[in-house]
Tab-separated table of C-alpha atoms in Angstrom:
chain	number	residue	atom	x	y	z
Y	198	MET	CA	122.769	143.704	316.507
Y	199	ARG	CA	126.016	143.292	318.514
Y	200	ILE	CA	129.221	144.220	316.814
Y	201	VAL	CA	132.082	141.819	317.596
Y	202	PRO	CA	135.672	143.075	316.807
Y	203	ILE	CA	137.943	140.839	314.797
Y	204	ILE	CA	140.574	139.335	316.984
Y	205	ASN	CA	143.872	138.247	315.653
Y	206	ARG	CA	145.893	135.098	316.664
Y	207	ASN	CA	147.600	137.132	319.436
Y	208	GLY	CA	144.198	138.229	320.969
Y	209	GLU	CA	144.576	141.785	319.836
Y	210	SER	CA	141.627	143.790	318.447
Y	211	LEU	CA	142.018	145.213	314.939
Y	212	SER	CA	141.017	148.825	314.637
Y	213	ASN	CA	139.370	150.153	311.515
Y	214	SER	CA	142.532	151.753	310.400
Y	215	ALA	CA	144.262	148.314	310.426
Y	216	MET	CA	143.476	146.143	307.408
Y	217	ALA	CA	142.995	142.484	308.481
Y	218	GLY	CA	145.425	140.181	306.727
Y	219	TRP	CA	144.929	136.439	306.179
Y	220	ASP	CA	147.307	135.627	309.105
Y	221	ASP	CA	145.361	137.919	311.395
Y	222	LEU	CA	142.072	135.941	311.018
Y	223	PRO	CA	141.178	133.337	313.566
Y	224	ALA	CA	142.025	129.721	312.627
Y	225	GLU	CA	138.391	128.759	312.540
Y	226	LEU	CA	137.559	131.483	310.170
Y	227	ARG	CA	140.529	130.717	307.883
Y	228	SER	CA	139.370	127.080	307.742
Y	229	LEU	CA	135.822	128.173	306.845
Y	230	VAL	CA	137.055	130.350	304.068
Y	231	LEU	CA	139.229	127.664	302.595
Y	232	SER	CA	136.560	124.968	302.851
Y	233	PHE	CA	134.116	127.278	300.990
Y	234	ALA	CA	136.630	128.087	298.343
Y	235	ILE	CA	137.476	124.422	297.704
Y	236	ALA	CA	133.793	123.402	297.613
Y	237	ALA	CA	132.981	126.145	295.061
Y	238	ALA	CA	135.908	125.024	292.891
Y	239	GLN	CA	134.717	121.303	293.035
Y	240	LYS	CA	131.190	122.304	292.259
Y	241	ARG	CA	132.056	124.535	289.298
Y	242	PRO	CA	135.543	123.389	288.037
Y	243	LYS	CA	135.280	125.368	284.859
Y	244	ALA	CA	134.712	128.611	286.673
Y	245	HIS	CA	137.222	128.022	289.531
Y	246	HIS	CA	140.792	126.738	289.044
Y	247	LEU	CA	141.551	124.876	292.254
Y	248	SER	CA	145.185	124.521	291.279
Y	249	SER	CA	145.605	128.308	291.368
Y	250	TYR	CA	144.509	128.461	294.978
Y	251	ALA	CA	147.568	126.530	295.976
Y	252	ALA	CA	149.751	129.448	294.883
Y	253	VAL	CA	148.092	131.947	297.403
Y	254	CYS	CA	150.298	131.017	300.348
Y	255	LYS	CA	151.796	128.007	302.165
Y	256	GLU	CA	148.888	127.429	304.274
Y	257	TRP	CA	146.519	127.284	301.255
Y	258	GLN	CA	148.952	125.059	299.475
Y	259	HIS	CA	148.975	122.541	302.376
Y	260	VAL	CA	145.178	122.468	302.330
Y	261	VAL	CA	144.453	122.637	298.621
Y	262	GLU	CA	147.068	120.129	297.357
Y	263	PRO	CA	145.606	117.093	299.060
Y	264	VAL	CA	142.282	117.922	297.323
Y	265	ASN	CA	143.850	118.965	294.049
Y	266	PHE	CA	145.963	115.846	293.713
Y	267	GLY	CA	143.300	113.524	295.193
Y	268	SER	CA	141.877	112.547	291.765
Y	269	LEU	CA	143.299	113.234	288.412
Y	270	LYS	CA	142.021	112.735	284.804
Y	271	LEU	CA	144.788	111.815	282.410
Y	272	THR	CA	145.641	110.996	278.774
Y	273	ALA	CA	148.913	109.749	277.356
Y	274	SER	CA	150.011	113.331	276.592
Y	275	ASP	CA	149.799	114.136	280.248
Y	276	LEU	CA	152.143	111.399	281.462
Y	277	THR	CA	155.390	113.358	281.272
Y	278	ASP	CA	153.790	116.187	283.512
Y	279	PHE	CA	152.254	113.651	285.764
Y	280	ASP	CA	155.535	111.946	286.287
Y	281	ALA	CA	157.273	115.155	287.119
Y	282	LEU	CA	154.661	116.804	289.302
Y	283	VAL	CA	153.203	113.971	291.373
Y	284	VAL	CA	156.090	113.358	293.657
Y	285	GLY	CA	156.808	113.158	297.280
Y	286	PRO	CA	153.646	113.542	299.513
Y	287	ARG	CA	151.510	114.217	296.489
Y	288	ARG	CA	151.685	110.483	295.709
Y	289	ARG	CA	150.095	109.651	299.126
Y	290	TRP	CA	147.224	112.185	298.395
Y	291	LEU	CA	146.365	110.476	294.949
Y	292	LYS	CA	143.388	108.210	295.368
Y	293	TYR	CA	141.804	108.155	291.885
Y	294	VAL	CA	143.154	108.220	288.403
Y	295	TRP	CA	140.927	108.148	285.294
Y	296	PHE	CA	143.081	107.311	282.332
Y	297	ARG	CA	141.513	107.940	278.931
Y	298	VAL	CA	142.895	106.165	276.002
Y	299	GLU	CA	142.461	108.296	272.963
Y	300	LEU	CA	141.928	106.226	269.818
Y	301	PRO	CA	142.674	107.455	266.237
Y	302	LYS	CA	140.051	109.775	264.614
Y	303	TYR	CA	137.889	108.739	261.703
Y	304	PRO	CA	135.657	110.541	259.101
Y	305	LYS	CA	132.150	111.326	260.176
Y	306	LYS	CA	130.794	109.274	257.123
Y	307	LYS	CA	132.400	106.162	258.842
Y	308	SER	CA	130.433	106.555	261.983
Y	309	HIS	CA	127.991	103.723	261.085
Y	310	THR	CA	130.628	101.618	259.262
Y	311	PRO	CA	132.238	98.675	260.980
Y	312	GLU	CA	136.027	99.078	261.446
Y	313	THR	CA	138.203	97.469	258.879
Y	314	GLU	CA	140.866	94.955	260.060
Y	315	GLU	CA	143.531	97.611	259.561
Y	316	GLU	CA	141.636	100.075	261.692
Y	317	GLN	CA	141.163	97.600	264.475
Y	318	ASP	CA	144.796	96.629	264.433
Y	319	GLU	CA	145.874	100.272	264.655
Y	320	ASN	CA	143.439	100.762	267.626
Y	321	ASP	CA	145.004	97.735	269.324
Y	322	ARG	CA	148.487	99.199	268.850
Y	323	VAL	CA	147.453	102.677	270.219
Y	324	PHE	CA	145.736	100.949	273.122
Y	325	SER	CA	148.717	98.782	273.853
Y	326	HIS	CA	151.250	101.674	273.759
Y	327	LYS	CA	149.268	104.072	275.886
Y	328	ILE	CA	148.338	101.548	278.651
Y	329	ALA	CA	151.973	100.306	278.746
Y	330	SER	CA	153.157	103.921	278.975
Y	331	LEU	CA	150.907	104.542	282.022
Y	332	PHE	CA	152.094	101.351	283.581
Y	333	GLU	CA	155.764	102.295	282.987
Y	334	VAL	CA	155.240	105.466	284.955
Y	335	LEU	CA	153.379	103.948	287.737
Y	336	SER	CA	155.693	101.071	288.202
Y	337	THR	CA	158.422	103.372	289.480
Y	338	TRP	CA	156.281	104.212	292.510
Y	339	PRO	CA	157.370	102.188	295.545
Y	340	GLU	CA	154.590	100.414	297.342
Y	341	GLU	CA	155.101	102.614	300.420
Y	342	ASP	CA	154.505	105.840	298.443
Y	343	SER	CA	150.815	105.193	298.206
Y	344	SER	CA	148.037	103.750	300.393
Y	345	GLY	CA	146.317	102.533	297.128
Y	346	ILE	CA	145.083	104.052	293.959
Y	347	GLU	CA	141.763	103.337	292.163
Y	348	LEU	CA	142.543	103.280	288.275
Y	349	GLU	CA	139.690	103.799	285.938
Y	350	LEU	CA	140.293	103.008	282.356
Y	351	SER	CA	138.312	104.173	279.269
Y	352	ALA	CA	138.870	104.186	275.521
Y	353	ARG	CA	137.260	106.165	272.753
Y	354	SER	CA	138.052	108.080	269.762
Y	355	PRO	CA	137.424	111.858	269.496
Y	356	SER	CA	135.185	110.984	266.635
Y	357	ASP	CA	133.034	108.764	268.770
Y	358	THR	CA	129.694	110.250	269.946
Y	359	GLN	CA	127.625	109.098	272.815
Y	360	ALA	CA	124.421	109.292	270.666
Y	361	LEU	CA	125.889	106.379	268.584
Y	362	ALA	CA	127.272	104.297	271.462
Y	363	GLY	CA	125.441	101.093	272.009
Y	364	ALA	CA	122.181	100.019	270.178
Y	365	ALA	CA	121.661	103.691	268.796
Y	366	GLY	CA	124.624	103.202	266.597
Y	367	LEU	CA	123.396	100.031	264.846
Y	368	THR	CA	122.480	100.105	261.091
Y	369	GLU	CA	119.553	98.340	259.673
Y	370	ASP	CA	121.957	95.388	258.888
Y	371	GLY	CA	122.892	95.236	262.510
Y	372	GLU	CA	126.433	96.623	261.973
Y	373	SER	CA	128.112	99.052	264.408
Y	374	ARG	CA	131.463	100.739	264.707
Y	375	TYR	CA	131.517	100.030	268.397
Y	376	PHE	CA	129.938	96.514	268.800
Y	377	ASP	CA	132.118	95.043	266.115
Y	378	SER	CA	135.350	96.175	267.646
Y	379	HIS	CA	137.009	94.717	270.814
Y	380	LEU	CA	140.242	96.221	271.966
Y	381	ASP	CA	143.063	93.883	272.816
Y	382	PHE	CA	146.810	94.113	273.361
Y	383	ALA	CA	149.151	93.933	270.313
Y	384	PHE	CA	152.603	93.692	271.807
Y	385	LEU	CA	153.917	92.050	268.879
Y	386	ASP	CA	153.185	95.028	266.674
Y	387	THR	CA	154.474	97.756	268.893
Y	388	GLY	CA	158.000	97.591	267.753
Y	389	TRP	CA	161.347	97.161	269.516
Y	390	PHE	CA	161.066	100.122	271.980
Y	391	GLY	CA	159.414	100.095	275.398
Y	392	SER	CA	158.431	97.193	277.498
Y	393	HIS	CA	157.221	93.868	275.932
Y	394	GLY	CA	153.924	93.304	277.816
Y	395	LEU	CA	152.932	95.302	280.894
Y	396	VAL	CA	155.191	95.867	283.807
Y	397	GLU	CA	153.849	95.222	287.369
Y	398	VAL	CA	152.319	98.228	289.254
Y	399	TYR	CA	152.102	97.874	293.035
Y	400	VAL	CA	150.237	101.050	293.885
Y	401	VAL	CA	147.011	100.297	292.118
Y	402	THR	CA	144.592	98.433	294.345
Y	403	LYS	CA	141.270	99.073	292.509
Y	404	LEU	CA	140.500	98.788	288.805
Y	405	SER	CA	137.308	100.162	287.203
Y	406	ILE	CA	135.977	100.016	283.655
Y	407	LEU	CA	132.728	101.804	283.690
Y	408	ARG	CA	129.868	102.652	281.334
Y	409	ARG	CA	131.617	105.627	280.047
Y	410	CYS	CA	134.075	103.532	278.295
Y	411	TRP	CA	132.321	103.300	274.985
Y	412	ARG	CA	134.620	100.754	273.429
Y	413	ASN	CA	134.618	97.011	274.258
Y	414	LEU	CA	137.609	95.329	275.705
Y	415	GLU	CA	138.514	91.788	274.951
Y	416	PRO	CA	138.274	89.518	278.188
Y	417	ARG	CA	141.886	88.563	277.662
Y	418	ALA	CA	142.892	92.248	277.590
Y	419	ILE	CA	141.246	92.624	281.099
Y	420	LEU	CA	143.093	89.496	282.194
Y	421	THR	CA	146.351	90.986	281.024
Y	422	ILE	CA	145.761	94.225	282.971
Y	423	VAL	CA	144.643	92.542	286.400
Y	424	SER	CA	147.536	90.077	286.113
Y	425	SER	CA	149.897	93.097	286.232
Y	426	LEU	CA	148.477	94.522	289.437
Y	427	PRO	CA	149.962	92.411	292.280
Y	428	ARG	CA	148.015	94.291	295.076
Y	429	LEU	CA	144.621	94.416	293.352
Y	430	ARG	CA	141.714	94.085	295.818
Y	431	GLU	CA	138.770	95.242	293.725
Y	432	VAL	CA	137.588	95.121	290.189
Y	433	ARG	CA	134.427	96.954	288.820
Y	434	TYR	CA	133.343	96.286	285.264
Y	435	GLU	CA	130.295	97.711	283.540
Y	436	PRO	CA	130.163	96.587	279.846
Y	437	PHE	CA	127.164	97.064	277.555
Y	438	GLN	CA	125.295	93.886	276.509
Y	439	GLN	CA	126.070	92.834	272.962
Y	440	PHE	CA	123.403	93.246	270.462
Y	441	ASP	CA	123.424	89.662	269.008
Y	442	ASP	CA	123.345	86.382	270.806
Y	443	GLY	CA	126.333	84.872	269.000
Y	444	SER	CA	128.771	87.762	269.985
Y	445	GLN	CA	127.444	87.688	273.676
Y	446	GLU	CA	127.931	84.070	273.920
Y	447	ILE	CA	131.532	84.138	272.771
Y	448	ILE	CA	132.365	86.995	275.148
Y	449	ASP	CA	130.753	85.209	278.096
Y	450	MET	CA	132.538	82.022	277.494
Y	451	ASP	CA	135.814	83.912	277.237
Y	452	ARG	CA	135.015	85.557	280.625
Y	453	ALA	CA	134.148	82.163	282.249
Y	454	ARG	CA	137.483	80.649	280.951
Y	455	GLU	CA	139.618	83.632	282.198
Y	456	LEU	CA	138.112	84.560	285.443
Y	457	PRO	CA	139.849	81.561	287.305
Y	458	PHE	CA	143.222	83.244	286.455
Y	459	TRP	CA	142.449	86.615	287.949
Y	460	PRO	CA	144.650	87.587	290.911
Y	461	SER	CA	144.090	85.799	294.192
Y	462	THR	CA	144.348	89.102	295.981
Y	463	LEU	CA	140.917	90.196	294.867
Y	464	GLN	CA	138.329	90.605	297.772
Y	465	ARG	CA	135.665	92.520	295.821
Y	466	ILE	CA	134.221	91.998	292.323
Y	467	SER	CA	131.273	93.888	290.725
Y	468	PHE	CA	130.098	93.211	287.237
Y	469	PHE	CA	127.061	95.214	285.894
Y	470	GLU	CA	125.823	94.605	282.308
Y	471	HIS	CA	124.207	97.752	280.935
Y	472	PHE	CA	121.137	97.726	278.655
Y	473	ASP	CA	121.087	100.384	276.017
Y	474	PRO	CA	118.972	102.489	275.553
Y	475	ILE	CA	117.188	102.708	278.933
Y	476	ASN	CA	113.701	104.419	278.809
Y	477	GLU	CA	113.100	105.644	282.489
Y	478	GLU	CA	109.952	107.417	281.567
Y	479	THR	CA	107.801	104.426	282.067
Y	480	GLU	CA	104.322	103.940	283.591
Y	481	SER	CA	103.714	101.329	286.317
Y	482	ASN	CA	102.474	97.945	285.228
Y	483	GLU	CA	99.098	98.685	286.979
Y	484	GLU	CA	98.377	101.381	284.430
Y	485	ASP	CA	99.765	99.601	281.422
Y	486	ASP	CA	96.838	97.283	280.674
Y	487	ASP	CA	97.828	96.721	277.077
Y	488	PHE	CA	101.261	95.326	277.963
Y	489	GLU	CA	101.675	91.588	277.158
Y	490	ASP	CA	104.558	89.393	278.159
Y	491	GLU	CA	103.873	86.299	276.031
Y	492	ASP	CA	107.326	84.750	276.365
Y	493	GLY	CA	109.905	86.091	278.734
Y	494	SER	CA	112.679	84.527	276.657
Y	495	GLU	CA	111.872	86.400	273.448
Y	496	GLN	CA	114.249	89.246	272.544
Y	497	GLY	CA	111.750	91.935	271.504
Y	498	ASP	CA	112.344	94.849	273.890
Y	499	ILE	CA	115.884	94.757	275.344
Y	500	ASN	CA	114.553	96.379	278.487
Y	501	GLU	CA	111.782	93.809	279.152
Y	502	THR	CA	113.417	90.651	278.207
Y	503	GLU	CA	115.062	87.848	280.049
Y	504	PRO	CA	118.835	88.670	279.822
Y	505	ARG	CA	121.122	86.535	277.838
Y	506	THR	CA	122.957	84.774	280.596
Y	507	CYS	CA	125.710	82.152	280.451
Y	508	ILE	CA	125.562	79.065	282.702
Y	509	ALA	CA	129.309	78.510	282.411
Y	510	LEU	CA	130.022	82.130	283.511
Y	511	ALA	CA	127.631	81.757	286.420
Y	512	MET	CA	129.530	78.588	287.531
Y	513	SER	CA	132.873	80.396	287.081
Y	514	PHE	CA	131.684	83.292	289.431
Y	515	ALA	CA	130.331	80.821	291.910
Y	516	ARG	CA	133.721	79.100	292.159
Y	517	ARG	CA	135.460	82.485	292.282
Y	518	SER	CA	133.222	83.832	294.987
Y	519	ILE	CA	134.598	81.259	297.513
Y	520	GLN	CA	137.684	83.475	297.722
Y	521	LEU	CA	135.899	86.840	297.887
Y	522	GLU	CA	134.343	89.096	300.619
Y	523	GLU	CA	131.998	90.856	298.295
Y	524	LEU	CA	130.344	89.989	294.884
Y	525	ALA	CA	127.794	91.605	292.792
Y	526	VAL	CA	126.886	90.469	289.297
Y	527	SER	CA	123.909	92.049	287.494
Y	528	PHE	CA	122.286	90.735	284.293
Y	529	MET	CA	125.367	88.822	283.188
Y	530	ILE	CA	124.441	85.597	285.037
Y	531	ASP	CA	121.237	84.213	286.605
Y	532	ALA	CA	121.155	83.465	290.363
Y	533	ARG	CA	119.460	80.104	289.702
Y	534	HIS	CA	122.718	78.945	287.880
Y	535	PHE	CA	124.895	80.333	290.678
Y	536	PHE	CA	123.007	78.289	293.344
Y	537	GLN	CA	122.479	75.420	291.066
Y	538	PRO	CA	123.842	72.747	293.569
Y	539	PHE	CA	121.411	73.939	296.263
Y	540	PHE	CA	118.133	73.172	294.467
Y	541	GLU	CA	116.408	70.247	296.037
Y	542	ALA	CA	116.619	67.935	293.079
Y	543	ARG	CA	120.450	68.587	292.906
Y	544	LEU	CA	121.343	68.393	296.524
Y	545	PRO	CA	124.290	65.839	296.948
Y	546	ALA	CA	123.993	63.259	299.595
Y	547	SER	CA	127.232	64.458	301.334
Y	548	LYS	CA	128.050	68.041	302.323
Y	549	PRO	CA	131.675	67.917	301.410
Y	550	GLU	CA	130.628	68.082	297.739
Y	551	LEU	CA	128.993	71.580	298.422
Y	552	PRO	CA	130.919	74.779	298.279
Y	553	PHE	CA	131.741	76.771	301.464
Y	554	TRP	CA	132.154	80.569	301.546
Y	555	SER	CA	134.339	81.306	304.635
Y	556	SER	CA	134.697	85.054	303.846
Y	557	LEU	CA	131.782	86.215	301.886
Y	558	ARG	CA	129.944	89.240	303.401
Y	559	TRP	CA	127.936	90.806	300.621
Y	560	LEU	CA	126.305	89.042	297.680
Y	561	THR	CA	123.958	90.574	295.042
Y	562	LEU	CA	122.768	88.734	292.074
Y	563	THR	CA	119.971	89.040	289.418
Y	564	SER	CA	117.485	86.338	288.219
Y	565	SER	CA	114.959	86.569	285.428
Y	566	ALA	CA	112.731	84.397	287.677
Y	567	ILE	CA	111.973	87.520	289.708
Y	568	HIS	CA	109.250	88.745	287.407
Y	569	TYR	CA	105.762	89.865	287.995
Y	570	ASP	CA	104.322	87.323	285.619
Y	571	GLU	CA	106.068	84.421	287.437
Y	572	GLU	CA	104.398	82.035	289.890
Y	573	ALA	CA	105.257	82.556	293.559
Y	574	ASP	CA	106.427	78.972	293.736
Y	575	ARG	CA	109.274	79.702	291.205
Y	576	LEU	CA	110.461	82.608	293.348
Y	577	ASP	CA	110.269	80.430	296.479
Y	578	ALA	CA	112.492	77.856	294.791
Y	579	VAL	CA	115.130	80.453	294.017
Y	580	PHE	CA	115.035	81.900	297.528
Y	581	LEU	CA	115.136	78.391	299.133
Y	582	ALA	CA	118.217	77.485	297.142
Y	583	ALA	CA	119.902	80.835	298.192
Y	584	GLY	CA	119.054	80.084	301.816
Y	585	ARG	CA	120.565	76.697	301.679
Y	586	ALA	CA	123.768	78.134	300.248
Y	587	ALA	CA	123.689	80.965	302.838
Y	588	LYS	CA	124.117	78.393	305.454
Y	589	ARG	CA	127.461	77.806	304.266
Y	590	MET	CA	128.349	81.505	304.443
Y	591	PRO	CA	129.142	82.185	308.208
Y	592	GLN	CA	130.212	85.831	307.575
Y	593	LEU	CA	127.178	86.717	305.231
Y	594	ARG	CA	125.686	90.203	306.275
Y	595	VAL	CA	123.563	90.913	303.239
Y	596	MET	CA	122.257	89.005	300.287
Y	597	GLU	CA	120.063	90.732	297.607
Y	598	LEU	CA	118.407	88.772	294.639
Y	599	TYR	CA	116.753	91.149	292.302
Y	600	ASN	CA	115.532	91.942	288.764
Y	601	VAL	CA	114.552	95.093	286.993
Y	602	CYS	CA	112.964	95.598	283.595
Y	603	LYS	CA	110.910	98.123	281.742
Y	604	HIS	CA	107.701	97.605	283.549
Y	605	SER	CA	108.577	95.951	286.891
Y	606	ALA	CA	111.183	95.386	289.619
Y	607	GLY	CA	111.490	93.378	292.746
Y	608	VAL	CA	114.313	92.547	295.365
Y	609	PHE	CA	114.478	89.739	297.974
Y	610	ARG	CA	116.802	90.806	300.844
Y	611	TYR	CA	118.539	89.138	303.749
Y	612	MET	CA	120.406	91.585	305.921
Y	613	VAL	CA	121.930	91.721	309.395
Y	614	THR	CA	121.892	95.248	310.668
Y	615	GLU	CA	125.213	96.829	311.536
Y	616	GLY	CA	126.535	96.891	315.072
Y	617	ILE	CA	127.166	94.376	317.832
Y	618	SER	CA	123.350	93.885	318.420
Y	619	GLY	CA	122.689	93.357	314.575
Y	620	THR	CA	119.323	91.887	313.862
Y	621	PRO	CA	118.932	89.382	310.969
Y	622	SER	CA	115.802	89.976	308.721
Y	623	ILE	CA	114.352	89.103	305.350
Y	624	GLY	CA	112.052	91.061	303.193
Y	625	TRP	CA	110.532	91.766	299.775
Y	626	GLU	CA	110.349	95.073	297.969
Y	627	GLY	CA	108.742	95.134	294.547
Y	628	THR	CA	106.120	96.541	292.171
Y	629	TRP	CA	103.856	93.507	292.663
Y	630	GLN	CA	102.665	91.466	295.525
Y	631	TYR	CA	104.687	88.345	296.528
Y	632	ASP	CA	103.602	86.172	299.227
Y	633	MET	CA	106.718	84.525	300.590
Y	634	GLY	CA	106.276	80.859	301.275
Y	635	GLU	CA	106.655	79.458	304.814
Y	636	ARG	CA	109.564	77.170	303.726
Y	637	VAL	CA	111.479	80.272	302.582
Y	638	LYS	CA	110.926	81.914	306.025
Y	639	ARG	CA	112.075	78.592	307.761
Y	640	VAL	CA	115.313	78.086	305.943
Y	641	TRP	CA	116.305	81.672	306.405
Y	642	GLY	CA	115.459	81.480	310.106
Y	643	GLU	CA	118.003	78.585	310.186
Y	644	VAL	CA	120.544	80.796	308.457
Y	645	ALA	CA	119.927	83.537	311.085
Y	646	TRP	CA	120.547	81.098	314.008
Y	647	ALA	CA	123.547	79.452	312.377
Y	648	ASN	CA	125.382	82.666	311.384
Y	649	VAL	CA	124.435	85.187	314.169
Y	650	SER	CA	122.717	83.100	316.720
Y	651	LYS	CA	119.478	85.386	316.628
Y	652	ALA	CA	115.911	85.055	315.605
Y	653	LEU	CA	114.922	86.097	312.168
Y	654	VAL	CA	112.623	89.047	311.763
Y	655	VAL	CA	110.378	88.752	308.621
Y	656	ARG	CA	109.615	92.343	307.442
Y	657	PRO	CA	106.310	93.189	305.821
Y	658	GLU	CA	106.422	93.331	302.085
Y	659	GLU	CA	106.632	96.606	300.328
Y	660	VAL	CA	104.679	97.246	297.187
Y	661	MET	CA	105.466	100.398	295.254
Y	662	LYS	CA	104.776	102.222	292.067
Y	663	TYR	CA	107.595	101.646	289.392
Y	664	GLU	CA	109.546	104.725	288.497
Y	665	GLY	CA	112.213	103.137	286.352
Y	666	MET	CA	115.085	100.762	286.317
Y	667	PHE	CA	117.834	102.943	287.895
Y	668	LYS	CA	115.596	104.746	290.347
Y	669	PHE	CA	114.760	101.343	291.742
Y	670	ILE	CA	118.279	100.272	291.950
Y	671	HIS	CA	119.395	103.456	293.680
Y	672	ASN	CA	116.429	103.687	296.069
Y	673	ASN	CA	115.670	100.025	296.866
Y	674	LEU	CA	119.034	98.134	296.850
Y	675	ALA	CA	120.787	98.158	300.046
Y	676	THR	CA	124.012	96.980	298.271
Y	677	ARG	CA	123.744	99.848	295.707
Y	678	GLU	CA	127.326	100.977	296.347
Y	679	LEU	CA	128.596	97.570	295.463
Y	680	VAL	CA	126.291	97.053	292.363
Y	681	LEU	CA	127.026	100.323	290.653
Y	682	HIS	CA	130.051	102.599	290.820
Y	683	TRP	CA	129.272	106.147	292.184
Y	684	VAL	CA	130.573	107.652	288.925
Y	685	SER	CA	127.953	105.701	286.888
Y	686	SER	CA	125.338	106.447	289.414
Y	687	THR	CA	125.956	110.102	289.039
Y	688	GLU	CA	125.876	109.754	285.270
Y	689	LEU	CA	122.644	107.800	285.222
Y	690	LEU	CA	120.636	109.983	287.653
Y	691	GLY	CA	121.989	113.225	286.429
Y	692	LYS	CA	124.024	115.815	288.337
Y	693	LYS	CA	120.806	117.749	289.394
Y	694	GLU	CA	119.473	114.708	291.184
Y	695	PRO	CA	121.377	113.899	294.412
Y	696	LEU	CA	122.375	110.203	295.096
Y	697	PRO	CA	120.043	108.750	297.781
Y	698	VAL	CA	121.833	107.955	301.021
Y	699	PRO	CA	123.008	104.277	300.862
Y	700	ARG	CA	121.439	101.941	303.283
Y	701	LEU	CA	124.818	100.146	303.646
Y	702	SER	CA	128.242	101.614	302.980
Y	703	LEU	CA	131.210	99.608	301.744
Y	704	ARG	CA	134.217	99.680	304.054
């Protein structure tokens, strides 16, 4: 083994009697040590306090602080320190804020009891005050102080438990502390102090409300938030499906009515309606000979049923998508309703009556027609309508139409590979065989010529064993990064299972 002496930055060799200091190490070695220390702190944050590394020396501070202030987890009690500490260049480093609204505590014996009207009113007041306080702080930041912050909002009481969130918290009478309560703003009840309503915040460009937000938010509360973010470009929303049809219908109709009033600055929208609970330990449908699906519309098993979708909401998303670059809506609407004008029986005589998507690049939708028990003709009809619509999407680079349930999954994909010489292709991946009709291939061939002036490649179908809903989404959807937020992906797959490399990356 060859012994190489340590050389300081002046090119001088350090003898054994001279102790090498930090400044004496080569720049490459110092950078390597710092990278290792930061990576260890991020991997085990409870064992390593990254903030303390910034106090070692000026060089460490300059490297550690951009990482340390890159993402912050805050509650209302942190806002004073946040306002005092995140100043100057630290504002430019901040990219992600998770703001957790802490609702009042309640006795354990009430964990299965619906909230009283007084409790709901108090939750609304707390929610209103804390969100308004955050916006007050961020509103003082000039637009030039930040390149854009992603704001994640969540709400829960310290008394809430994940075990009782969703369907697991329902009583035999169908009552729940979570499902029956929807947070809304209550500015009339917040007194004379502070702002009346939400002030505008210019530094937030992305808003996320993910599955780790256990409490429901009223659609008009979300409208209030997005309306106070003038530079908002992206919204991600991952609510849980309501347990009963009536509640779901009311919420969906409210969403349909309010979506047209969302900011015109939006370029990307992603909605994913979670099912709860999800049993990923399933066998493939080939081995499950006893499984019968007598009626896809019956609400027996929440994981195997046709989702409760809203036609009005689908039409509202379709209208909104004309202004977008990227859209993904999973389980909340059906692609058949989104493409309703493009089914043969509904095609108008004149093209001006049809929508035109001048900017849409990515589109991902679900449809309950994509099911192993459906006739191939019904799938063809959906993919034909989608192809006719795609002719009016000149910027389209990927469209995925998919469905996943307890026993099966499948996805139809049109994709133009990245780069100048991008190749357009269509294909099918699923847990059952689907023979794509010639008319489907022909209409998508016309899309390829119209949009990228190249011949379409029809890829061989891929039939696979089913390993669960979220494994299929993460392994088989090219638009996974649009469909699910990375935070939710990490939560669903577990920290020990790394996220698969995405086929496509959002820009």
